[in-house]
PDB file of C-alpha atoms in Angstrom:
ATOM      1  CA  UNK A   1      14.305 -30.003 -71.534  1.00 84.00           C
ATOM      2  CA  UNK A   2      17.687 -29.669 -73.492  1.00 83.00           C
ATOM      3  CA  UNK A   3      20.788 -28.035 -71.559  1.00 84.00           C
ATOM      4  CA  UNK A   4      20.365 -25.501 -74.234  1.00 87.00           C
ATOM      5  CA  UNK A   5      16.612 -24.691 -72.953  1.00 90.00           C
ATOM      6  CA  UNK A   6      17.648 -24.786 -69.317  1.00 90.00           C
ATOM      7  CA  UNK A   7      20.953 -22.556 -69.882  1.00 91.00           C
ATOM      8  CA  UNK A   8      18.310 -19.645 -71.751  1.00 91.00           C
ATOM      9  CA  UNK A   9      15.554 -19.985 -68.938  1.00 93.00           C
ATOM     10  CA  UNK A  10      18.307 -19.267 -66.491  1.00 95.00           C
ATOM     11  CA  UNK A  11      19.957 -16.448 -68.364  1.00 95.00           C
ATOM     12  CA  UNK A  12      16.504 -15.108 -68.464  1.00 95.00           C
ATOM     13  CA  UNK A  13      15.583 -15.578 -64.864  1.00 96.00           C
ATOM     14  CA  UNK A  14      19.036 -14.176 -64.239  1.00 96.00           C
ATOM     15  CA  UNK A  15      17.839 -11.020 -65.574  1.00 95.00           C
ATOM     16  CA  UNK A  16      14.996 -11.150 -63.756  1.00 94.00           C
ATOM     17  CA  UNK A  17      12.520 -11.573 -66.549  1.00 91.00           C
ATOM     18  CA  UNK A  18       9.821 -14.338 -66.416  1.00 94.00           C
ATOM     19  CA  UNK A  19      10.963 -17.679 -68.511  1.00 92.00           C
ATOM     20  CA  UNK A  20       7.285 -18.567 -69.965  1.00 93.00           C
ATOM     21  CA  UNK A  21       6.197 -14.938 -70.524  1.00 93.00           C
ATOM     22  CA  UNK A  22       4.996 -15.303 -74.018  1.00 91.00           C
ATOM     23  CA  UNK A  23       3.444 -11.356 -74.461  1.00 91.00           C
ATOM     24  CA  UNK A  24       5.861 -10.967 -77.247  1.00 86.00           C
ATOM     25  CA  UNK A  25       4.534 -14.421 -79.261  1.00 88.00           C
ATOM     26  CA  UNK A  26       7.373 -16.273 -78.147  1.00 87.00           C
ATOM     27  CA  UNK A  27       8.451 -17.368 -74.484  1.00 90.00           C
ATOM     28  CA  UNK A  28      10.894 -15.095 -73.410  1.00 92.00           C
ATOM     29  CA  UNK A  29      13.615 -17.427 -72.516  1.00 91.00           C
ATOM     30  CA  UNK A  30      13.833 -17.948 -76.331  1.00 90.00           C
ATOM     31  CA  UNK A  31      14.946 -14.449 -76.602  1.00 90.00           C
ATOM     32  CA  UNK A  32      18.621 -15.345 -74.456  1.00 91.00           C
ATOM     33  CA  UNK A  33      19.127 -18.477 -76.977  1.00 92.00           C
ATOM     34  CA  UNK A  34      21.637 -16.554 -78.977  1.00 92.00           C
ATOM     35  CA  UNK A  35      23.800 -15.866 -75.971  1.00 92.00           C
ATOM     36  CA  UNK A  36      23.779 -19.215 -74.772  1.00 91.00           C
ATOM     37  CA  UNK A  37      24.948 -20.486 -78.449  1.00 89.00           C
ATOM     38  CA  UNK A  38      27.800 -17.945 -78.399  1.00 91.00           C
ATOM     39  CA  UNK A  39      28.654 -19.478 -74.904  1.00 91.00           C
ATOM     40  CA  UNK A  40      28.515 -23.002 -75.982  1.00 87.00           C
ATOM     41  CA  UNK A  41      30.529 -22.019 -79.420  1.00 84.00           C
ATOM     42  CA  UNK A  42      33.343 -20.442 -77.048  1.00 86.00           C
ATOM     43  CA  UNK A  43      33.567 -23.876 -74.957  1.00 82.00           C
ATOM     44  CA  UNK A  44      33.678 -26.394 -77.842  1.00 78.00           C
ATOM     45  CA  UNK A  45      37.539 -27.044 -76.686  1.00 81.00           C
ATOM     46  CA  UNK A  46      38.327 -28.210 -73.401  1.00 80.00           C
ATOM     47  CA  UNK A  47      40.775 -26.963 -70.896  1.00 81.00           C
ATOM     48  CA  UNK A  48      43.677 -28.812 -69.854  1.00 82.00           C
ATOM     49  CA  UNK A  49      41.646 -29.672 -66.323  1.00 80.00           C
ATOM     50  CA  UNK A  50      38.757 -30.804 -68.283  1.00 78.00           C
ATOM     51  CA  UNK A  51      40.415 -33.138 -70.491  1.00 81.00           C
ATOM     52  CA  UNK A  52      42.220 -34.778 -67.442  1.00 79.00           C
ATOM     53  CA  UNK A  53      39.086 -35.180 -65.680  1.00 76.00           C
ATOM     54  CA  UNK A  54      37.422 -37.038 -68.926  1.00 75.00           C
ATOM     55  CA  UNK A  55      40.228 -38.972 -69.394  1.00 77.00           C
ATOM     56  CA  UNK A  56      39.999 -40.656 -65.902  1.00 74.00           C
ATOM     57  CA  UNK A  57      36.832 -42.565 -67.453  1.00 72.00           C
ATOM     58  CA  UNK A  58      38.122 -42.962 -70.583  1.00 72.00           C
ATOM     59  CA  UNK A  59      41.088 -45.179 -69.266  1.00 71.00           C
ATOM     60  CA  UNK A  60      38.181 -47.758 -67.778  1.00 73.00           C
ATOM     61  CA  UNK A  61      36.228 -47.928 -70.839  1.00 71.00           C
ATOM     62  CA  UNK A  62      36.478 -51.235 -72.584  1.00 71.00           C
ATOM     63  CA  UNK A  63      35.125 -52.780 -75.792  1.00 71.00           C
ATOM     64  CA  UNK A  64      32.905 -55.658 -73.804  1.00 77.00           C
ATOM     65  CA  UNK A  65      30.650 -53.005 -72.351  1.00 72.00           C
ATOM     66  CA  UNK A  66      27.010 -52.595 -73.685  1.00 77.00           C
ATOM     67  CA  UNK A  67      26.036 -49.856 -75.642  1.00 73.00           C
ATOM     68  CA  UNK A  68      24.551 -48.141 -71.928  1.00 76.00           C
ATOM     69  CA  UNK A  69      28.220 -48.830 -70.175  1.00 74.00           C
ATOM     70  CA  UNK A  70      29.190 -46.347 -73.106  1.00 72.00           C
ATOM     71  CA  UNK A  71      26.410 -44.553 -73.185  1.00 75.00           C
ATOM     72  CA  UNK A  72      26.763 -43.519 -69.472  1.00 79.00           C
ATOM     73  CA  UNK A  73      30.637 -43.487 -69.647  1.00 78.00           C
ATOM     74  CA  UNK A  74      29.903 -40.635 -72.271  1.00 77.00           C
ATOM     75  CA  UNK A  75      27.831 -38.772 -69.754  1.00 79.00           C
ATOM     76  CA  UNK A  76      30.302 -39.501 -67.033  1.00 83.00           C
ATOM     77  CA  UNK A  77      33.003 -37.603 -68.820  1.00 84.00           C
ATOM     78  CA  UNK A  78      30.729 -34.894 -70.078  1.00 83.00           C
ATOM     79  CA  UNK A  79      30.331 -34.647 -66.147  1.00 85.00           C
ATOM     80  CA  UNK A  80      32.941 -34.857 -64.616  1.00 84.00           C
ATOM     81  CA  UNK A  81      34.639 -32.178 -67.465  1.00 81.00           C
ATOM     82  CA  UNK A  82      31.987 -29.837 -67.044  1.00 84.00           C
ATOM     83  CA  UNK A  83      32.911 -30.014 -62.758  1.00 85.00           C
ATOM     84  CA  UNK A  84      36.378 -29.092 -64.407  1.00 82.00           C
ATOM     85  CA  UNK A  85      35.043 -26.343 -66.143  1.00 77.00           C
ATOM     86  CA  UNK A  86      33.143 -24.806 -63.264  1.00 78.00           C
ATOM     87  CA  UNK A  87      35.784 -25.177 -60.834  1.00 82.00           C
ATOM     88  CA  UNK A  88      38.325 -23.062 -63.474  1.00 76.00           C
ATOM     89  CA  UNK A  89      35.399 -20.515 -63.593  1.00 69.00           C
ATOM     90  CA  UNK A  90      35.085 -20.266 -59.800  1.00 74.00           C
ATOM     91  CA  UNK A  91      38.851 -19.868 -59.328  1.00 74.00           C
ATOM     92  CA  UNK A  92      38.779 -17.197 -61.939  1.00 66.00           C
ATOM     93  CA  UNK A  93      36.068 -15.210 -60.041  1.00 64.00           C
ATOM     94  CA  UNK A  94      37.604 -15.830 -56.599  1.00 75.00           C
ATOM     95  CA  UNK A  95      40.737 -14.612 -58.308  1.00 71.00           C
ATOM     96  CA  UNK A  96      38.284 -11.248 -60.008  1.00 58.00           C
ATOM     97  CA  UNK A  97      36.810 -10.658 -56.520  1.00 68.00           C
ATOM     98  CA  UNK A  98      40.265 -10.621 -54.671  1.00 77.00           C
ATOM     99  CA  UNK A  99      41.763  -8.163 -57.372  1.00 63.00           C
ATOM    100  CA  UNK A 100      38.412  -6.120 -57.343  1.00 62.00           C
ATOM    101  CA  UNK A 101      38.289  -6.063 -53.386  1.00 65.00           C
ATOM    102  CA  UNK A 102      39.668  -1.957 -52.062  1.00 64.00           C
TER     103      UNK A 102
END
């Protein structure tokens, strides 16, 4: 399953609909695939956090490693970015919840 897939069946379980209903022809996490494009479209450019967190791996990569030291550096960085990301997003909330709070 593609992190595309997985991000639509949990938009779709998010709204409390059932991921593999297929009434309408199509499974209805298919219908939230949109969204989750326009989400991925608005990250395509890194914070500031997340490109300091990637480029703590980067700095250790070095031509003599195999094509899978790469390969898993890659993934490493998409990783450890993406933690980035999701901290930012849970300070942002905390930061929502405290301004929202009476």
């Amino acid at each position: 399953m593609t992190p595309i897939e997985k991000a639509a069946r949990s938009l779709c379980i998010a709204h409390g609909g059932n991921e593999d209903d297929a009434s309408t022809g199509s499974p209805r996490w298919t219908a939230y695939l949109p969204q989750v494009l326009a989400v991925i479209e608005a990250l395509h450019e890194p914070s500031d956090g997340m490109r300091e967190a990637g480029s703590e791996i980067i700095r250790h990569v070095g031509h003599e490693e195999s094509d899978f030291g790469h390969q898993s550096d890659a993934a490493n960085v998409w990783r450890f970015m993406m933690d980035a990301l999701h901290q930012d997003a849970r300070h942002i909330m905390a930061a929502d919840m405290t301004r929202a709070a009476p």
